[in-house]
Coordinates of C-alpha atoms in Angstrom, one line a residue:
X1 CA 0.0 0.0 0.0
X2 CA 2.8 2.4 0.9
X3 CA 4.6 1.6 -2.4
X4 CA 1.4 2.4 -4.3
X5 CA 1.0 5.7 -2.6
X6 CA 4.7 6.6 -3.4
X7 CA 4.2 5.6 -7.1
X8 CA 1.0 7.6 -7.3
X9 CA 2.7 10.7 -6.0
X10 CA 5.7 10.3 -8.4
X11 CA 3.3 9.9 -11.3
X12 CA 1.4 13.0 -10.3
X13 CA 4.7 15.0 -10.1
X14 CA 5.9 13.7 -13.5
X15 CA 2.5 14.6 -15.0
X16 CA 2.8 18.1 -13.6
X17 CA 6.3 18.5 -15.1
X18 CA 5.1 17.2 -18.5
X19 CA 2.1 19.6 -18.4
X20 CA 4.5 22.5 -17.5
X21 CA 6.8 21.6 -20.5
X22 CA 3.8 21.5 -22.9
X23 CA 2.3 24.8 -21.8
X24 CA 5.5 26.6 -20.9
X25 CA 4.7 27.2 -17.3
X26 CA 7.5 29.1 -15.5
X27 CA 9.5 26.7 -13.4
X28 CA 11.9 27.5 -10.5
X29 CA 13.4 25.3 -7.8
X30 CA 13.7 26.3 -4.2
X31 CA 15.2 25.4 -0.8
X32 CA 14.1 26.8 2.5
X33 CA 15.1 26.5 6.2
X34 CA 13.1 27.8 9.2
X35 CA 12.1 27.2 12.7
X36 CA 8.7 26.7 14.4
X37 CA 6.8 25.6 17.4
X38 CA 3.9 23.1 17.4
X39 CA 1.2 22.3 19.9
X40 CA -0.4 18.9 20.0
X41 CA -3.6 17.3 21.3
X42 CA -5.0 13.8 21.1
X43 CA -4.7 10.2 22.3
X44 CA -1.0 10.6 23.2
X45 CA -2.1 13.0 26.0
X46 CA -4.6 10.7 27.7
X47 CA -4.1 7.1 26.8
X48 CA -1.6 4.2 27.4
X49 CA -1.4 1.1 25.2
X50 CA -0.5 -2.5 25.9
X51 CA 1.5 -5.1 24.1
X52 CA 2.5 -8.7 24.5
X53 CA 5.9 -10.4 24.0
X54 CA 6.4 -13.8 22.4
X55 CA 5.7 -15.5 25.8
X56 CA 2.4 -13.7 26.2
X57 CA 3.6 -11.4 29.0
X58 CA 1.8 -8.1 28.8
X59 CA 3.6 -4.7 28.9
X60 CA 2.4 -1.2 29.3
X61 CA 3.3 1.4 26.6
X62 CA 3.4 5.0 27.9
X63 CA 3.2 7.6 25.1
X64 CA 4.8 11.0 25.6
X65 CA 2.4 13.9 26.2
X66 CA 3.7 15.9 23.1
X67 CA 1.9 19.1 24.3
X68 CA 4.6 21.4 23.0
X69 CA 7.4 20.8 20.5
X70 CA 10.0 23.2 19.0
X71 CA 11.3 22.0 15.6
X72 CA 13.3 23.2 12.5
X73 CA 11.4 23.0 9.2
X74 CA 13.3 22.2 6.0
X75 CA 11.8 22.2 2.5
X76 CA 13.0 21.7 -1.1
X77 CA 10.9 21.5 -4.2
X78 CA 9.7 23.1 -7.4
X79 CA 7.4 26.0 -8.4
X80 CA 5.3 25.4 -11.5
X81 CA 3.5 28.6 -12.2
X82 CA 1.2 29.2 -9.3
X83 CA 1.6 25.7 -7.9
X84 CA 4.3 24.6 -5.5
X85 CA 5.4 21.0 -4.9
X86 CA 7.7 20.4 -2.0
X87 CA 9.4 17.8 0.2
X88 CA 9.5 18.7 3.9
X89 CA 11.5 17.4 6.8
X90 CA 11.2 18.2 10.5
X91 CA 13.4 16.7 13.3
X92 CA 13.9 17.5 16.9
X93 CA 14.8 15.9 20.2
X94 CA 13.5 17.0 23.6
X95 CA 12.4 15.7 27.0
X96 CA 8.7 14.9 27.5
X97 CA 6.4 13.8 30.3
X98 CA 5.2 10.3 29.8
X99 CA 1.5 9.6 30.3
X100 CA -0.2 6.9 32.5
X101 CA 1.6 7.7 35.7
X102 CA 0.2 9.2 38.9
X103 CA 2.0 12.5 38.5
X104 CA 3.9 14.3 35.7
X105 CA 7.4 13.7 37.2
X106 CA 8.3 10.8 34.9
X107 CA 10.1 12.3 31.8
X108 CA 12.2 10.7 29.1
X109 CA 14.1 11.8 26.0
X110 CA 11.9 11.9 22.9
X111 CA 12.9 12.1 19.2
X112 CA 10.3 13.0 16.6
X113 CA 10.8 13.3 12.8
X114 CA 8.4 13.9 10.0
X115 CA 8.9 13.5 6.2
X116 CA 6.2 14.6 3.9
X117 CA 5.1 15.9 0.5
X118 CA 3.2 19.2 0.1
X119 CA 1.2 20.8 -2.7
X120 CA 0.1 24.4 -2.5
X121 CA -1.6 26.9 -4.8
X122 CA -0.3 30.4 -4.6
X123 CA -2.9 33.2 -4.8
X124 CA -1.8 36.5 -6.3
X125 CA 1.0 34.7 -8.3
X126 CA 3.4 36.2 -9.6
X127 CA 3.2 39.2 -7.3
X128 CA 5.9 39.7 -4.6
X129 CA 3.1 38.9 -2.0
X130 CA 1.4 35.5 -2.3
X131 CA -0.9 33.5 -0.2
X132 CA -0.5 29.7 -0.4
X133 CA -3.2 27.1 0.4
X134 CA -2.6 23.4 0.1
X135 CA -2.5 19.9 1.4
X136 CA 0.1 17.3 2.2
X137 CA 0.9 13.7 3.3
X138 CA 3.6 12.8 5.8
X139 CA 5.2 9.9 7.6
X140 CA 5.8 10.3 11.3
X141 CA 8.1 8.6 13.8
X142 CA 8.3 9.2 17.5
X143 CA 10.9 7.4 19.6
X144 CA 10.9 7.5 23.4
X145 CA 13.5 6.2 25.8
X146 CA 12.2 3.6 28.3
X147 CA 8.6 4.1 27.5
X148 CA 7.5 0.4 27.6
X149 CA 7.5 -1.4 30.9
X150 CA 7.6 -5.2 31.5
X151 CA 7.8 -6.1 35.2
X152 CA 9.8 -3.0 36.0
X153 CA 12.1 -3.5 33.0
X154 CA 12.0 -0.5 30.6
X155 CA 12.5 -0.5 26.8
X156 CA 13.0 2.2 24.2
X157 CA 9.9 2.5 22.1
X158 CA 9.0 3.9 18.6
X159 CA 5.6 4.9 17.4
X160 CA 5.1 5.0 13.6
X161 CA 2.3 6.4 11.6
X162 CA 1.0 8.8 8.9
X163 CA -0.6 12.2 8.6
X164 CA -2.6 14.4 6.3
X165 CA -1.7 18.1 6.4
X166 CA -3.6 21.3 5.7
X167 CA -1.3 24.2 4.9
X168 CA -1.6 28.0 4.8
X169 CA 1.4 30.2 4.1
X170 CA 2.6 33.6 2.9
X171 CA 5.4 34.2 0.5
X172 CA 6.8 37.7 0.8
X173 CA 9.6 38.1 -1.8
X174 CA 12.3 40.4 -0.5
X175 CA 14.2 40.0 -3.8
X176 CA 13.4 37.9 -6.9
X177 CA 15.2 35.0 -5.3
X178 CA 14.7 35.3 -1.6
X179 CA 11.4 35.1 0.3
X180 CA 10.2 35.1 3.9
X181 CA 7.6 32.4 4.4
X182 CA 5.5 32.3 7.6
X183 CA 3.3 29.2 7.6
X184 CA 0.6 27.3 9.6
X185 CA 0.5 23.5 9.1
X186 CA -2.1 21.3 10.7
X187 CA -1.2 17.6 10.7
X188 CA -4.0 15.1 11.5
X189 CA -1.9 12.1 12.4
X190 CA -2.7 8.5 13.2
X191 CA -0.2 6.0 14.7
X192 CA -0.9 2.4 13.9
X193 CA 2.4 0.7 14.9
X194 CA 4.6 0.5 18.0
X195 CA 8.0 -1.1 18.3
X196 CA 10.4 -2.1 21.1
X197 CA 12.9 -4.9 21.4
X198 CA 10.6 -6.9 23.7
X199 CA 7.5 -6.9 21.5
X200 CA 9.0 -6.1 18.0
X201 CA 6.4 -4.6 15.7
X202 CA 2.9 -4.5 17.1
X203 CA -0.3 -3.0 15.7
X204 CA -2.1 -0.5 17.9
X205 CA -5.8 -1.2 18.3
X206 CA -7.3 1.3 18.3
X207 CA -4.9 3.6 16.5
X208 CA -3.6 6.6 18.4
X209 CA -4.8 9.9 16.8
X210 CA -3.0 13.1 17.4
X211 CA -3.4 16.6 15.9
X212 CA -0.3 18.8 15.5
X213 CA -0.5 22.5 14.7
X214 CA 2.9 23.9 13.6
X215 CA 3.6 27.6 13.2
X216 CA 6.9 28.4 11.5
X217 CA 8.9 31.1 9.7
X218 CA 11.3 30.2 7.0
X219 CA 13.7 31.9 4.6
X220 CA 13.3 30.5 1.0
X221 CA 15.8 30.8 -1.8
X222 CA 14.6 30.0 -5.4
X223 CA 16.7 29.5 -8.4

């Protein structure tokens, strides 16, 4: 299924490039780097999960709260006329409170990364001030130290899932090649797999749903 999604995205991009060649749409490439903060709400904030090892012993999985995360935001892609196609990457490490304990004193190091494709349409193109509206699809990974407990033994744990994104941004071109890009990205995420060395890969039932709202400011260079 994942391979089919990737193939479909690649075919759409190739079709867009062919269309651009046929109708002579202006094409530029870009890279951008920025920084943002995201707030989060959902099942990670209020649920714990369970898993069984090969011997049938049950363990408790404690998701991180993820209420506030600061993260860099990197993009690279292509502009085809008023359309922008981009590949985005976000990565950060931080210490988070783990859920499912009596108080909020239990904290562990947490690493989150997200890789996704974005498509936006830029209103007011080709003016120096443009408003972009779009959608995206992303893969999420959240790894937490010592988040799964089996009889007082703790194991590092990784949550894996996907997200659809709704994007709004502004391109303010300082020069023909450099733009400031403030953006709001809302990721509706679902995590369907959890992994640790004791239980290997295990499906979450039900899935853990989490909404991330990211506000970022980037500097973009197009060429």
